[in-house]
PDB file of C-alpha atoms in Angstrom:
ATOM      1  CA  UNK K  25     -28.324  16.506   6.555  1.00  0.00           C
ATOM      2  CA  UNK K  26     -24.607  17.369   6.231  1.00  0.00           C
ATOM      3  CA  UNK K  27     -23.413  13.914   6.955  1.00  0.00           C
ATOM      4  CA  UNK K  28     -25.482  12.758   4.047  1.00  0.00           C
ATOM      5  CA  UNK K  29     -24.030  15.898   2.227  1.00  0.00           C
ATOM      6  CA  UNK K  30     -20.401  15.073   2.878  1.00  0.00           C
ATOM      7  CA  UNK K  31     -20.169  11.447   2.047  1.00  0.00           C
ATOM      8  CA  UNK K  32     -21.383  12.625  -1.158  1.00  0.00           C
ATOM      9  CA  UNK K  33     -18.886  14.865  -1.558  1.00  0.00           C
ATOM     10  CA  UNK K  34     -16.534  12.270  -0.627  1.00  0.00           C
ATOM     11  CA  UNK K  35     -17.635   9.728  -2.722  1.00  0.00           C
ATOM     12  CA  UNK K  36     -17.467  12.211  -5.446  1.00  0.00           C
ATOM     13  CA  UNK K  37     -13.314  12.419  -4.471  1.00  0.00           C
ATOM     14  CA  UNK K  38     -13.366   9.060  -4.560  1.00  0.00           C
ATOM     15  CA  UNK K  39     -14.440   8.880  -8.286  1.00  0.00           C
ATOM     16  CA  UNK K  40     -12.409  11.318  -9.597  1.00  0.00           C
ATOM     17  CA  UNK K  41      -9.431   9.842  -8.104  1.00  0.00           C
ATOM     18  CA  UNK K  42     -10.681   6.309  -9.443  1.00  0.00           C
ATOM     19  CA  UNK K  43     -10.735   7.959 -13.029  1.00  0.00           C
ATOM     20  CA  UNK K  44      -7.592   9.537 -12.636  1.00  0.00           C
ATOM     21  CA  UNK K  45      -5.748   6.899 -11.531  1.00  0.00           C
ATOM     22  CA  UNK K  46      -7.926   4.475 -13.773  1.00  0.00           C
ATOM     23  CA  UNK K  47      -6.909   6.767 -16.846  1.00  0.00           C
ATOM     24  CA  UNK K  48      -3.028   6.305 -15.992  1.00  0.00           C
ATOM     25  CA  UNK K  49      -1.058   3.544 -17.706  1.00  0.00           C
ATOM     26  CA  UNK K  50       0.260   0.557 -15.612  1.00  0.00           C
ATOM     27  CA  UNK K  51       3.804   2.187 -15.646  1.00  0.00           C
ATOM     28  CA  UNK K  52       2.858   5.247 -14.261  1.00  0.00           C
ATOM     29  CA  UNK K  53       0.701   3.621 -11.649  1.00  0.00           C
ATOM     30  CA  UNK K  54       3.891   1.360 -10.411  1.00  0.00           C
ATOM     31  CA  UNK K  55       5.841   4.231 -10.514  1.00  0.00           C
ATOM     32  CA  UNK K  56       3.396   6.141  -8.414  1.00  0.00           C
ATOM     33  CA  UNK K  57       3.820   3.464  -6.165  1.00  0.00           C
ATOM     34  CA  UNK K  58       7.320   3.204  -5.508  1.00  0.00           C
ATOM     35  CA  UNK K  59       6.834   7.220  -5.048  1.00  0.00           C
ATOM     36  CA  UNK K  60       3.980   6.317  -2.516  1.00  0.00           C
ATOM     37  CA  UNK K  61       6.614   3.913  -0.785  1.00  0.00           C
ATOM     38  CA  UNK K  62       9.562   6.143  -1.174  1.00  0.00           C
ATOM     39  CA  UNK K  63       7.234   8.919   0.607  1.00  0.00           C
ATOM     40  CA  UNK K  64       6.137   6.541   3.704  1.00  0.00           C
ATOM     41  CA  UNK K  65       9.661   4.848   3.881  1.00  0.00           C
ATOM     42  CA  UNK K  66      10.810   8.733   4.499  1.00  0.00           C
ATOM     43  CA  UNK K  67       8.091   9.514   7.425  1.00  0.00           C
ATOM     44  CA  UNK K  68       8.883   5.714   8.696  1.00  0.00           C
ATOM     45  CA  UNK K  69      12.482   6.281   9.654  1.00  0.00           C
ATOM     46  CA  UNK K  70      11.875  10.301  10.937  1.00  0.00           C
ATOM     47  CA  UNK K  71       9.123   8.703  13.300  1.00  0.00           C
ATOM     48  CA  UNK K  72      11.742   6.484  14.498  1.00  0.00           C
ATOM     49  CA  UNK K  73      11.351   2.810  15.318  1.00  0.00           C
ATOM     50  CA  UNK K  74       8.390   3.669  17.720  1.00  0.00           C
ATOM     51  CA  UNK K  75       5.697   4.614  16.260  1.00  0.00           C
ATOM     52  CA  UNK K  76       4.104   2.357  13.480  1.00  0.00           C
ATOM     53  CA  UNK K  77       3.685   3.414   9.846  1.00  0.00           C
ATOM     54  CA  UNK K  78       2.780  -0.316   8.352  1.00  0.00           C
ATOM     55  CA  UNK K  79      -0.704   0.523   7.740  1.00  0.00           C
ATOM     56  CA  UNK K  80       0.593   3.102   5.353  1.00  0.00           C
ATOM     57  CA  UNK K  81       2.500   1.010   3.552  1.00  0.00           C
ATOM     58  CA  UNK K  82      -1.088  -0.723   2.149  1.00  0.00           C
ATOM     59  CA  UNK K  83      -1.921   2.112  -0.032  1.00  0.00           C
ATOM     60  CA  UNK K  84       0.800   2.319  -2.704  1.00  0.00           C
ATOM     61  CA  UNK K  85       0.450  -1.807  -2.305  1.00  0.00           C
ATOM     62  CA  UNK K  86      -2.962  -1.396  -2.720  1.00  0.00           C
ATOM     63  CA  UNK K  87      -2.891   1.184  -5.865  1.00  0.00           C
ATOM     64  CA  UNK K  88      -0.656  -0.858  -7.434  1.00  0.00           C
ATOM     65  CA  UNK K  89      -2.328  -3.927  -7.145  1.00  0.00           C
ATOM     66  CA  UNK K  90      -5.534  -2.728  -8.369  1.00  0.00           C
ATOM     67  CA  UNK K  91      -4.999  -0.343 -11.368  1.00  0.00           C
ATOM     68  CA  UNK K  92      -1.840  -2.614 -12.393  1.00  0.00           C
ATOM     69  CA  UNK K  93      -2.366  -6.288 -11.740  1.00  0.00           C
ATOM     70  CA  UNK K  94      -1.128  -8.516  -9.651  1.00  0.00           C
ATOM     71  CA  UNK K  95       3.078  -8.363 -10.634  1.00  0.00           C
ATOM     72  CA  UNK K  96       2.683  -4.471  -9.229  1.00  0.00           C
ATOM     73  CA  UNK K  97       0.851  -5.306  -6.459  1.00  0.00           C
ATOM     74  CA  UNK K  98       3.471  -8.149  -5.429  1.00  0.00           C
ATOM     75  CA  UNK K  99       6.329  -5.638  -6.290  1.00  0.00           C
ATOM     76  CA  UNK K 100       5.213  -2.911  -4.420  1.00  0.00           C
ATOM     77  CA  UNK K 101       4.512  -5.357  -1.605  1.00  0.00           C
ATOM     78  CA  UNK K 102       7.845  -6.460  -1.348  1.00  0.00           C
ATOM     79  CA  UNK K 103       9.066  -2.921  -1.753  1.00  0.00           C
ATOM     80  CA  UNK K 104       7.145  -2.093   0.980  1.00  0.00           C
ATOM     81  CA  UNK K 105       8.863  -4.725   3.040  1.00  0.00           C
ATOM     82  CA  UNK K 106      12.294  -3.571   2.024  1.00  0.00           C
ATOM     83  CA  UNK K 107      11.538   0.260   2.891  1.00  0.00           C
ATOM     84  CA  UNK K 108      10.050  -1.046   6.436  1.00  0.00           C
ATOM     85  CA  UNK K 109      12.970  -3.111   6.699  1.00  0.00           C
ATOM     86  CA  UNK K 110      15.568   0.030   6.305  1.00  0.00           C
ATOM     87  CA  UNK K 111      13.710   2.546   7.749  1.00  0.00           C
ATOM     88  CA  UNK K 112      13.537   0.522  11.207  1.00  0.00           C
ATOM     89  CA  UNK K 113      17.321  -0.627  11.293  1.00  0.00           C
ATOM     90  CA  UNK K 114      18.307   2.948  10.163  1.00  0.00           C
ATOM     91  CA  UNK K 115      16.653   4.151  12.934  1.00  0.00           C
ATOM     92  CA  UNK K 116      18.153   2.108  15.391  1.00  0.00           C
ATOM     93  CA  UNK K 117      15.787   0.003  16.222  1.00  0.00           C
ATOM     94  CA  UNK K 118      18.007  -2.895  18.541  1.00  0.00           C
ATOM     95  CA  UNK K 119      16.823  -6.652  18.957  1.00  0.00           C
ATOM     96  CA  UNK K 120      17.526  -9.214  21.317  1.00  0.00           C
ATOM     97  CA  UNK K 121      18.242 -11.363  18.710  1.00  0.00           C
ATOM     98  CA  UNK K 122      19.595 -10.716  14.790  1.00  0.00           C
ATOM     99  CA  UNK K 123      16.631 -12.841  13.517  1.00  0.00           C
ATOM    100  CA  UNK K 124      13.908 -10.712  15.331  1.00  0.00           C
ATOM    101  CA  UNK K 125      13.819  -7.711  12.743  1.00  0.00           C
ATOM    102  CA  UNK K 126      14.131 -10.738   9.798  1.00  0.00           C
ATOM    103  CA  UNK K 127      11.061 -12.203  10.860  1.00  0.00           C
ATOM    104  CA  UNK K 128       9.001  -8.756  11.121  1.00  0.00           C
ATOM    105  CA  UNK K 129      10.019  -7.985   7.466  1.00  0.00           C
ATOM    106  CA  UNK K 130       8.588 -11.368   6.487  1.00  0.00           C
ATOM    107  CA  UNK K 131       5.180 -10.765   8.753  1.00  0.00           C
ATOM    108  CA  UNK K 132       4.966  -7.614   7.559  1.00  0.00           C
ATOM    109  CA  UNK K 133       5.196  -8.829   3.316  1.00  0.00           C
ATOM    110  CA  UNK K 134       3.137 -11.669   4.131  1.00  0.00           C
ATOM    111  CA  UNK K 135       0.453  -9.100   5.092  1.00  0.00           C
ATOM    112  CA  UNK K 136       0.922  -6.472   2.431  1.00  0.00           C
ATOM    113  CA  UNK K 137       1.130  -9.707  -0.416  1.00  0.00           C
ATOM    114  CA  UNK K 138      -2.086 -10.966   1.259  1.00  0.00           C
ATOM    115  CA  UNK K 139      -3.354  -7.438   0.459  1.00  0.00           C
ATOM    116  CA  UNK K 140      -2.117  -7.044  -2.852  1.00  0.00           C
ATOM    117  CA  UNK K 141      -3.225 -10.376  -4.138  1.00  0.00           C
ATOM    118  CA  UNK K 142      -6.875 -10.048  -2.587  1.00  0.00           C
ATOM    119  CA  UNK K 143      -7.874  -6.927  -4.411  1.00  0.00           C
ATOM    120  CA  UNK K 144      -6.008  -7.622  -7.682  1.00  0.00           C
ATOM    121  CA  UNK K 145      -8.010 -11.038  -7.328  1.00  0.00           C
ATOM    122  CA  UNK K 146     -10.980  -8.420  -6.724  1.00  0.00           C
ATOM    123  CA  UNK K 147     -10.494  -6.272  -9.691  1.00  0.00           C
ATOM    124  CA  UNK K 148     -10.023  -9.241 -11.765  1.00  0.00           C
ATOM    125  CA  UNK K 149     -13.513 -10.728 -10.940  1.00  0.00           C
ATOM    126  CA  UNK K 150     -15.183  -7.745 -10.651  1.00  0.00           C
ATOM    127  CA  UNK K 151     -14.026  -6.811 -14.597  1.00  0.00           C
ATOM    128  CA  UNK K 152     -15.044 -10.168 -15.434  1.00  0.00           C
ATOM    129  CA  UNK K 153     -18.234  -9.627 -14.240  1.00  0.00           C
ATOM    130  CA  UNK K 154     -18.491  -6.284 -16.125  1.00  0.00           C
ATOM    131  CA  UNK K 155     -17.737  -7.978 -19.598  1.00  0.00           C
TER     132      UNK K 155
END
């Protein structure tokens, strides 16, 4: 009974977020964003080079993309990238080779443009549908 109870209650948080971000103009959803990647590029570089804080990256990529189109999504992906990028040379992170940290950067916005062009692709279709 109080599982049922608190997905409820969740989904309910989920829908009020959807309106409130929903309700916000595309500006001040991409600049929520770069806020969002500003505030993980911060906890990236204090958690040093060892501990992994891509996955976090996603959401601001993923706001973006979906209450702002696909140009946000693709900026905030490669801002994502670039605040990955800093935050694990700042830290010190050495490679055995200059190319190594290169190559992660372009893994890592290969994945969050793969995710930002999905669900803008997804929002597009599904407000297709709707109309």
């Amino acid at each position: 009974m109080r599982a049922a109870h608190d997905g409820s209650l969740m989904t309910r948080l989920l829908r009020a977020l959807d309106r409130r971000l929903g309700a916000l103009g595309r500006a001040a959803v991409l600049a929520l964003s770069f806020v969002g990647v500003a505030i993980v590029g911060v906890l990236d570089y204090l958690g040093g080079y060892e501990v992994a804080f891509s996955l976090f990256y996603l959401a601001p990529v993923a706001i973006a993309a979906w209450y702002s189109g696909r140009r946000a999504g693709v900026l905030i992906a490669a801002a994502s990238c670039a605040s990955w990028y800093v935050a694990d040379v700042g830290a010190g992170h050495v490679y055995s080779h200059a190319a190594i940290p290169m190559w992660n950067a372009l893994v890592r916005l290969g994945s969050f443009l793969i995710t930002g062009l999905l669900l803008a692709a997804l929002r597009a279709s599904l407000d297709f549908q709707r109309h």
